[in-house]
Amino acid sequence: MSKPLILVSNDDGITSKGIRVLVEVMKELGDVVVVAPDSPQSGMGHAITIGNTLRLSEEEIFTDVVAYKSSGTPVDCVKLAKHYVLKDRQPDLVVSGINHGSNTSISVLYSGTMSAAIEGAIEGIPSIGFSLCDYSSKADFSHVKEYVRQISRQVLENGIPKGVALNVNFPPKRNEAIKGIKICRQARAKWQEDFEERYDPNGRKYFWMAGNFVNFDKGEDNDEWAIANNYVSVVPCQFDMTAHHAISQINNDWNWEDLKANL
Amino acid sequence: MSKPLILVSNDDGITSKGIRVLVEVMKELGDVVVVAPDSPQSGMGHAITIGNTLRLSEEEIFTDVVAYKSSGTPVDCVKLAKHYVLKDRQPDLVVSGINHGSNTSISVLYSGTMSAAIEGAIEGIPSIGFSLCDYSSKADFSHVKEYVRQISRQVLENGIPKGVALNVNFPPKRNEAIKGIKICRQARAKWQEDFEERYDPNGRKYFWMAGNFVNFDKGEDNDEWAIANNYVSVVPCQFDMTAHHAISQINNDWNWEDLKANL
């Protein structure tokens, strides 16, 4: 049997620690090609480069792995991989990360790591974004390797439902071992921003944005609960953003007679 | 009764034609505050500014309307409006656009216009993104004004379901009048990229990305069908990206015995 082809990307940039760990694990599972941003792209969400040029160059960064760095966003990298670098061979798996920091709950929308995985799903490729819920500069990735390997194996062997990408978050390394894996829903939470005003040397005002995470969710079936309780969270994410339940509600709520009378 | 407070943003930038039309209509419906990017931000998706500073300054651009331009993304603009400019008064409505170009189907993920509206929904504010499906430089916005007014009125009067933002797309101006409004689902489609290779004056390679829209959807209940048939499409969009149907499927598909044995 031929080895599966695995595309690796991320949003922390091609020289980050997390992508090195991910490449190391993926080399055991298949042929690996890396296309990743040349600089950190955290918080880029599903941004793509419109009206500007893109750079892409092959780099010897990982041992025995073909790797390209790009000036683009994480989603640009997946597009460049799918439609240029790997034009003649469809990847069997897209993995993104391992992100240095949490991508649970609403962060899935802001996350370049997850947007790369979702772009893979749009292309019909089983895709996974991995994130470690530890922001410390010395974050330890050693306790998650076996989970990355086993989850990726399950996806290679069993696939994932069509149109779905997995958002996998790992708890930080704690004194006790990880308790297991929970397939979850996205927790109901948001980022509540503070803007700190400062003045530059020319006396002109600028701002730093600081986000505080607020969790409104009291359930035990969501990713925030899983991480807080030392489980790996796996949220299946879809790119169909339609609120299907709201279609009939809006049709019922709107005053169509009044609306039509004014058009 | 006091007038509603309406926050206006966009992704084409504060000097674009579409936002001028939107502000003009909103002034009839309430008190308007504009916070919009100082330059075009198309394709920025749900990107936010992390690890860098933000500028924000008040500008006299619109008659009798308080307006701020920002160096940030559309989502940054909504965050700056909600947590800084309008700290003491929650907007009753967030409107974004009118985008110069289509945001139907999968484009909702890449669109800064829609991401601004979705950020409004995350903040619990009824929110609408408006887009005109016409890329020509002389795009005519005159036929959509009354629709913008009436849809916004319906939302101000009847609200929209919690956690939902509306993705409203208008057909281009045609010889026949718009036929009406359809509440739709997001069409199943994707952008298929071509990358054109060029060389800069120093002989170094760069790329231009060109997207070709591919519609796989044969239904008549989706936004692509509505626009093609000269209807206004309204898709309720949610920020819960969980593929709820996939949770039980993954729990059934994975070989948990094998997985646990290896951990």
mmCIF file of C-alpha atoms in Angstrom, chain B:
data_model
loop_
_atom_site.group_PDB
_atom_site.id
_atom_site.type_symbol
_atom_site.label_atom_id
_atom_site.label_comp_id
_atom_site.label_asym_id
_atom_site.label_seq_id
_atom_site.Cartn_x
_atom_site.Cartn_y
_atom_site.Cartn_z
ATOM 1 C CA MET B 1 -39.155 56.938 21.325
ATOM 2 C CA SER B 2 -35.406 57.456 21.056
ATOM 3 C CA LYS B 3 -33.778 56.664 17.760
ATOM 4 C CA PRO B 4 -31.902 53.390 17.406
ATOM 5 C CA LEU B 5 -28.096 53.523 17.369
ATOM 6 C CA ILE B 6 -26.652 52.033 14.200
ATOM 7 C CA LEU B 7 -22.994 51.086 13.782
ATOM 8 C CA VAL B 8 -21.778 51.044 10.170
ATOM 9 C CA SER B 9 -18.602 49.321 8.994
ATOM 10 C CA ASN B 10 -17.327 47.628 5.827
ATOM 11 C CA ASP B 11 -14.266 46.041 4.254
ATOM 12 C CA ASP B 12 -13.817 48.181 1.140
ATOM 13 C CA GLY B 13 -12.631 51.088 3.292
ATOM 14 C CA ILE B 14 -14.244 54.222 4.665
ATOM 15 C CA THR B 15 -14.046 56.174 1.371
ATOM 16 C CA SER B 16 -15.771 53.532 -0.770
ATOM 17 C CA LYS B 17 -19.020 54.122 -2.629
ATOM 18 C CA GLY B 18 -20.893 51.281 -0.918
ATOM 19 C CA ILE B 19 -20.469 52.640 2.605
ATOM 20 C CA ARG B 20 -21.662 56.100 1.473
ATOM 21 C CA VAL B 21 -24.900 54.543 0.181
ATOM 22 C CA LEU B 22 -25.296 52.542 3.397
ATOM 23 C CA VAL B 23 -24.745 55.585 5.648
ATOM 24 C CA GLU B 24 -27.235 57.597 3.606
ATOM 25 C CA VAL B 25 -29.969 54.982 4.134
ATOM 26 C CA MET B 26 -29.148 54.385 7.816
ATOM 27 C CA LYS B 27 -29.401 58.121 8.621
ATOM 28 C CA GLU B 28 -33.128 57.821 7.905
ATOM 29 C CA LEU B 29 -33.471 54.965 10.423
ATOM 30 C CA GLY B 30 -31.414 56.080 13.421
ATOM 31 C CA ASP B 31 -28.323 57.688 14.924
ATOM 32 C CA VAL B 32 -25.344 56.543 12.893
ATOM 33 C CA VAL B 33 -21.733 55.986 13.960
ATOM 34 C CA VAL B 34 -19.180 54.761 11.423
ATOM 35 C CA VAL B 35 -16.025 52.842 12.333
ATOM 36 C CA ALA B 36 -14.422 51.496 9.185
ATOM 37 C CA PRO B 37 -10.999 50.556 7.800
ATOM 38 C CA ASP B 38 -8.806 53.354 6.399
ATOM 39 C CA SER B 39 -7.937 51.175 3.373
ATOM 40 C CA PRO B 40 -9.437 48.235 1.448
ATOM 41 C CA GLN B 41 -9.567 45.014 3.493
ATOM 42 C CA SER B 42 -11.257 42.629 1.088
ATOM 43 C CA GLY B 43 -10.651 38.959 1.811
ATOM 44 C CA MET B 44 -9.591 39.632 5.408
ATOM 45 C CA GLY B 45 -12.146 37.175 6.774
ATOM 46 C CA HIS B 46 -12.342 37.177 10.558
ATOM 47 C CA ALA B 47 -8.751 38.434 10.945
ATOM 48 C CA ILE B 48 -7.863 40.555 13.972
ATOM 49 C CA THR B 49 -4.720 42.508 14.833
ATOM 50 C CA ILE B 50 -2.605 40.528 17.289
ATOM 51 C CA GLY B 51 0.903 41.547 18.264
ATOM 52 C CA ASN B 52 0.627 44.900 16.540
ATOM 53 C CA THR B 53 -0.795 48.345 17.236
ATOM 54 C CA LEU B 54 -4.035 49.892 15.980
ATOM 55 C CA ARG B 55 -4.766 53.447 14.888
ATOM 56 C CA LEU B 56 -8.169 55.080 15.231
ATOM 57 C CA SER B 57 -9.043 58.669 14.349
ATOM 58 C CA GLU B 58 -12.209 60.694 13.951
ATOM 59 C CA GLU B 59 -12.777 61.953 10.399
ATOM 60 C CA GLU B 60 -15.237 64.369 8.802
ATOM 61 C CA ILE B 61 -16.295 62.233 5.885
ATOM 62 C CA PHE B 62 -20.089 61.992 6.108
ATOM 63 C CA THR B 63 -22.464 64.904 6.703
ATOM 64 C CA ASP B 64 -23.891 64.889 10.263
ATOM 65 C CA VAL B 65 -22.409 61.495 11.081
ATOM 66 C CA VAL B 66 -19.660 60.711 13.594
ATOM 67 C CA ALA B 67 -17.075 58.636 11.742
ATOM 68 C CA TYR B 68 -13.787 56.990 12.668
ATOM 69 C CA LYS B 69 -11.240 55.347 10.416
ATOM 70 C CA SER B 70 -8.957 52.618 11.695
ATOM 71 C CA SER B 71 -5.811 50.872 10.513
ATOM 72 C CA GLY B 72 -7.400 47.596 11.615
ATOM 73 C CA THR B 73 -9.429 44.878 9.929
ATOM 74 C CA PRO B 74 -13.239 44.989 9.690
ATOM 75 C CA VAL B 75 -13.489 42.826 12.842
ATOM 76 C CA ASP B 76 -11.024 45.139 14.653
ATOM 77 C CA CYS B 77 -13.322 48.049 13.690
ATOM 78 C CA VAL B 78 -16.372 46.385 15.277
ATOM 79 C CA LYS B 79 -14.355 45.577 18.409
ATOM 80 C CA LEU B 80 -13.044 49.177 18.618
ATOM 81 C CA ALA B 81 -16.590 50.479 18.159
ATOM 82 C CA LYS B 82 -18.168 48.181 20.750
ATOM 83 C CA HIS B 83 -15.469 48.353 23.438
ATOM 84 C CA TYR B 84 -14.057 51.849 22.938
ATOM 85 C CA VAL B 85 -16.020 54.328 20.778
ATOM 86 C CA LEU B 86 -19.478 53.129 21.919
ATOM 87 C CA LYS B 87 -18.428 51.813 25.322
ATOM 88 C CA ASP B 88 -21.382 53.490 27.033
ATOM 89 C CA ARG B 89 -24.156 52.768 24.535
ATOM 90 C CA GLN B 90 -24.731 49.369 22.926
ATOM 91 C CA PRO B 91 -25.654 49.673 19.229
ATOM 92 C CA ASP B 92 -29.117 48.419 18.282
ATOM 93 C CA LEU B 93 -27.926 47.328 14.853
ATOM 94 C CA VAL B 94 -24.616 46.637 13.111
ATOM 95 C CA VAL B 95 -24.588 46.968 9.314
ATOM 96 C CA SER B 96 -21.597 46.266 7.103
ATOM 97 C CA GLY B 97 -21.089 47.089 3.431
ATOM 98 C CA ILE B 98 -22.430 47.644 0.926
ATOM 99 C CA ASN B 99 -19.683 45.380 -0.400
ATOM 100 C CA HIS B 100 -18.580 45.994 -3.953
ATOM 101 C CA GLY B 101 -18.804 42.374 -5.128
ATOM 102 C CA SER B 102 -20.565 39.162 -4.206
ATOM 103 C CA ASN B 103 -20.410 37.484 -0.797
ATOM 104 C CA THR B 104 -22.707 34.573 -1.566
ATOM 105 C CA SER B 105 -22.034 30.968 -0.682
ATOM 106 C CA ILE B 106 -18.549 30.052 0.621
ATOM 107 C CA SER B 107 -17.375 33.678 0.219
ATOM 108 C CA VAL B 108 -18.962 34.345 3.621
ATOM 109 C CA LEU B 109 -15.812 32.786 5.142
ATOM 110 C CA TYR B 110 -13.345 35.024 3.260
ATOM 111 C CA SER B 111 -15.414 38.211 3.459
ATOM 112 C CA GLY B 112 -14.401 41.045 5.767
ATOM 113 C CA THR B 113 -17.858 42.548 5.245
ATOM 114 C CA MET B 114 -19.581 39.476 6.644
ATOM 115 C CA SER B 115 -16.982 38.946 9.376
ATOM 116 C CA ALA B 116 -17.793 42.440 10.713
ATOM 117 C CA ALA B 117 -21.485 41.450 10.823
ATOM 118 C CA ILE B 118 -20.707 38.110 12.491
ATOM 119 C CA GLU B 119 -18.591 39.921 15.103
ATOM 120 C CA GLY B 120 -21.666 42.069 15.792
ATOM 121 C CA ALA B 121 -23.722 38.881 16.300
ATOM 122 C CA ILE B 122 -21.076 37.522 18.695
ATOM 123 C CA GLU B 123 -21.611 40.726 20.703
ATOM 124 C CA GLY B 124 -25.341 39.967 20.798
ATOM 125 C CA ILE B 125 -26.274 42.808 18.404
ATOM 126 C CA PRO B 126 -28.620 42.232 15.421
ATOM 127 C CA SER B 127 -26.239 42.444 12.459
ATOM 128 C CA ILE B 128 -26.427 42.496 8.674
ATOM 129 C CA GLY B 129 -23.808 42.360 5.931
ATOM 130 C CA PHE B 130 -24.884 43.791 2.558
ATOM 131 C CA SER B 131 -23.144 42.996 -0.737
ATOM 132 C CA LEU B 132 -23.812 43.889 -4.356
ATOM 133 C CA CYS B 133 -23.005 41.085 -6.812
ATOM 134 C CA ASP B 134 -21.386 43.417 -9.301
ATOM 135 C CA TYR B 135 -17.600 43.717 -9.629
ATOM 136 C CA SER B 136 -17.613 46.376 -12.372
ATOM 137 C CA SER B 137 -15.910 49.635 -11.454
ATOM 138 C CA LYS B 138 -19.079 51.530 -12.353
ATOM 139 C CA ALA B 139 -21.363 49.298 -10.269
ATOM 140 C CA ASP B 140 -24.756 50.962 -9.777
ATOM 141 C CA PHE B 141 -26.077 50.812 -6.180
ATOM 142 C CA SER B 142 -29.321 52.730 -6.827
ATOM 143 C CA HIS B 143 -31.634 49.704 -7.215
ATOM 144 C CA VAL B 144 -30.768 48.263 -3.794
ATOM 145 C CA LYS B 145 -31.337 51.277 -1.511
ATOM 146 C CA GLU B 146 -34.992 50.566 -0.803
ATOM 147 C CA TYR B 147 -34.167 46.905 -0.074
ATOM 148 C CA VAL B 148 -31.427 47.949 2.372
ATOM 149 C CA ARG B 149 -33.925 50.255 4.091
ATOM 150 C CA GLN B 150 -36.744 47.700 4.315
ATOM 151 C CA ILE B 151 -34.574 44.762 5.437
ATOM 152 C CA SER B 152 -32.919 46.940 8.113
ATOM 153 C CA ARG B 153 -36.370 48.107 9.281
ATOM 154 C CA GLN B 154 -37.557 44.503 9.612
ATOM 155 C CA VAL B 155 -34.492 43.644 11.689
ATOM 156 C CA LEU B 156 -34.876 46.737 13.905
ATOM 157 C CA GLU B 157 -38.578 45.945 14.438
ATOM 158 C CA ASN B 158 -38.506 42.148 14.697
ATOM 159 C CA GLY B 159 -34.921 41.353 15.692
ATOM 160 C CA ILE B 160 -33.158 38.264 14.380
ATOM 161 C CA PRO B 161 -32.623 34.919 16.088
ATOM 162 C CA LYS B 162 -29.895 34.955 18.775
ATOM 163 C CA GLY B 163 -26.381 34.234 17.498
ATOM 164 C CA VAL B 164 -27.336 34.966 13.889
ATOM 165 C CA ALA B 165 -26.164 37.604 11.366
ATOM 166 C CA LEU B 166 -27.778 38.099 7.982
ATOM 167 C CA ASN B 167 -25.766 37.751 4.778
ATOM 168 C CA VAL B 168 -27.702 39.872 2.260
ATOM 169 C CA ASN B 169 -26.638 39.832 -1.405
ATOM 170 C CA PHE B 170 -28.185 41.930 -4.174
ATOM 171 C CA PRO B 171 -28.274 41.024 -7.848
ATOM 172 C CA PRO B 172 -26.555 43.499 -10.193
ATOM 173 C CA LYS B 173 -28.767 46.124 -11.820
ATOM 174 C CA ARG B 174 -30.522 44.433 -14.734
ATOM 175 C CA ASN B 175 -33.153 45.479 -17.248
ATOM 176 C CA GLU B 176 -35.933 43.951 -15.143
ATOM 177 C CA ALA B 177 -36.597 44.985 -11.525
ATOM 178 C CA ILE B 178 -35.550 42.732 -8.610
ATOM 179 C CA LYS B 179 -38.229 40.034 -8.133
ATOM 180 C CA GLY B 180 -38.254 39.993 -4.328
ATOM 181 C CA ILE B 181 -36.406 38.562 -1.307
ATOM 182 C CA LYS B 182 -35.568 34.887 -0.579
ATOM 183 C CA ILE B 183 -34.459 33.633 2.843
ATOM 184 C CA CYS B 184 -31.884 31.044 1.745
ATOM 185 C CA ARG B 185 -29.183 28.638 2.781
ATOM 186 C CA GLN B 186 -25.514 29.064 1.770
ATOM 187 C CA ALA B 187 -24.946 27.417 -1.640
ATOM 188 C CA ARG B 188 -22.506 24.500 -1.847
ATOM 189 C CA ALA B 189 -19.683 25.974 -3.931
ATOM 190 C CA LYS B 190 -15.998 26.814 -3.705
ATOM 191 C CA TRP B 191 -13.281 28.966 -5.181
ATOM 192 C CA GLN B 192 -10.910 27.043 -7.442
ATOM 193 C CA GLU B 193 -7.636 28.933 -7.593
ATOM 194 C CA ASP B 194 -5.226 29.474 -10.436
ATOM 195 C CA PHE B 195 -1.795 30.768 -9.528
ATOM 196 C CA GLU B 196 -0.039 32.781 -12.183
ATOM 197 C CA GLU B 197 3.755 32.719 -11.869
ATOM 198 C CA ARG B 198 5.690 35.896 -12.689
ATOM 199 C CA TYR B 199 9.216 37.167 -12.085
ATOM 200 C CA ASP B 200 10.071 40.490 -10.446
ATOM 201 C CA PRO B 201 12.777 42.846 -11.851
ATOM 202 C CA ASN B 202 15.321 41.005 -9.662
ATOM 203 C CA GLY B 203 14.424 37.672 -11.242
ATOM 204 C CA ARG B 204 12.672 36.359 -8.144
ATOM 205 C CA LYS B 205 9.404 34.459 -8.597
ATOM 206 C CA TYR B 206 6.058 35.697 -7.279
ATOM 207 C CA PHE B 207 2.433 34.709 -7.716
ATOM 208 C CA TRP B 208 -0.945 36.247 -8.401
ATOM 209 C CA MET B 209 -3.903 34.269 -7.106
ATOM 210 C CA ALA B 210 -6.979 34.181 -9.324
ATOM 211 C CA GLY B 211 -10.131 32.531 -8.082
ATOM 212 C CA ASN B 212 -12.740 30.840 -10.247
ATOM 213 C CA PHE B 213 -16.067 30.274 -8.572
ATOM 214 C CA VAL B 214 -17.410 26.721 -8.952
ATOM 215 C CA ASN B 215 -21.037 26.085 -7.988
ATOM 216 C CA PHE B 216 -21.878 22.453 -7.125
ATOM 217 C CA ASP B 217 -25.373 23.248 -5.863
ATOM 218 C CA LYS B 218 -28.370 22.090 -7.872
ATOM 219 C CA GLY B 219 -30.968 23.357 -5.373
ATOM 220 C CA GLU B 220 -33.281 26.343 -5.671
ATOM 221 C CA ASP B 221 -33.244 27.216 -1.959
ATOM 222 C CA ASN B 222 -29.733 28.718 -1.898
ATOM 223 C CA ASP B 223 -28.203 32.171 -2.348
ATOM 224 C CA GLU B 224 -26.527 31.465 -5.692
ATOM 225 C CA TRP B 225 -29.854 30.436 -7.200
ATOM 226 C CA ALA B 226 -31.566 33.523 -5.773
ATOM 227 C CA ILE B 227 -29.009 35.950 -7.276
ATOM 228 C CA ALA B 228 -28.980 34.158 -10.649
ATOM 229 C CA ASN B 229 -32.773 34.491 -10.714
ATOM 230 C CA ASN B 230 -32.787 38.188 -9.786
ATOM 231 C CA TYR B 231 -33.893 37.839 -6.150
ATOM 232 C CA VAL B 232 -32.229 39.398 -3.105
ATOM 233 C CA SER B 233 -30.704 36.527 -1.067
ATOM 234 C CA VAL B 234 -30.780 36.602 2.743
ATOM 235 C CA VAL B 235 -28.800 33.842 4.487
ATOM 236 C CA PRO B 236 -28.932 33.664 8.296
ATOM 237 C CA CYS B 237 -25.349 32.848 9.398
ATOM 238 C CA GLN B 238 -24.200 31.529 12.758
ATOM 239 C CA PHE B 239 -20.876 31.670 14.566
ATOM 240 C CA ASP B 240 -21.322 28.254 16.138
ATOM 241 C CA MET B 241 -19.237 26.279 13.636
ATOM 242 C CA THR B 242 -19.909 22.915 15.326
ATOM 243 C CA ALA B 243 -21.063 20.237 12.896
ATOM 244 C CA HIS B 244 -23.481 18.909 15.516
ATOM 245 C CA HIS B 245 -24.552 15.980 13.321
ATOM 246 C CA ALA B 246 -20.944 14.793 13.141
ATOM 247 C CA ILE B 247 -20.442 14.361 16.905
ATOM 248 C CA SER B 248 -22.273 11.036 17.186
ATOM 249 C CA GLN B 249 -20.914 9.891 13.815
ATOM 250 C CA ILE B 250 -17.298 10.331 14.926
ATOM 251 C CA ASN B 251 -18.039 8.664 18.261
ATOM 252 C CA ASN B 252 -19.366 5.681 16.281
ATOM 253 C CA ASP B 253 -16.719 5.617 13.541
ATOM 254 C CA TRP B 254 -13.557 5.762 15.616
ATOM 255 C CA ASN B 255 -12.003 2.564 16.937
ATOM 256 C CA TRP B 256 -11.775 3.621 20.559
ATOM 257 C CA GLU B 257 -10.383 0.271 21.807
ATOM 258 C CA ASP B 258 -7.478 0.515 19.385
ATOM 259 C CA LEU B 259 -7.007 4.199 20.148
ATOM 260 C CA LYS B 260 -6.909 3.705 23.929
ATOM 261 C CA ALA B 261 -4.594 0.714 23.635
ATOM 262 C CA ASN B 262 -1.982 2.987 22.005
ATOM 263 C CA LEU B 263 -2.191 5.869 24.454
#
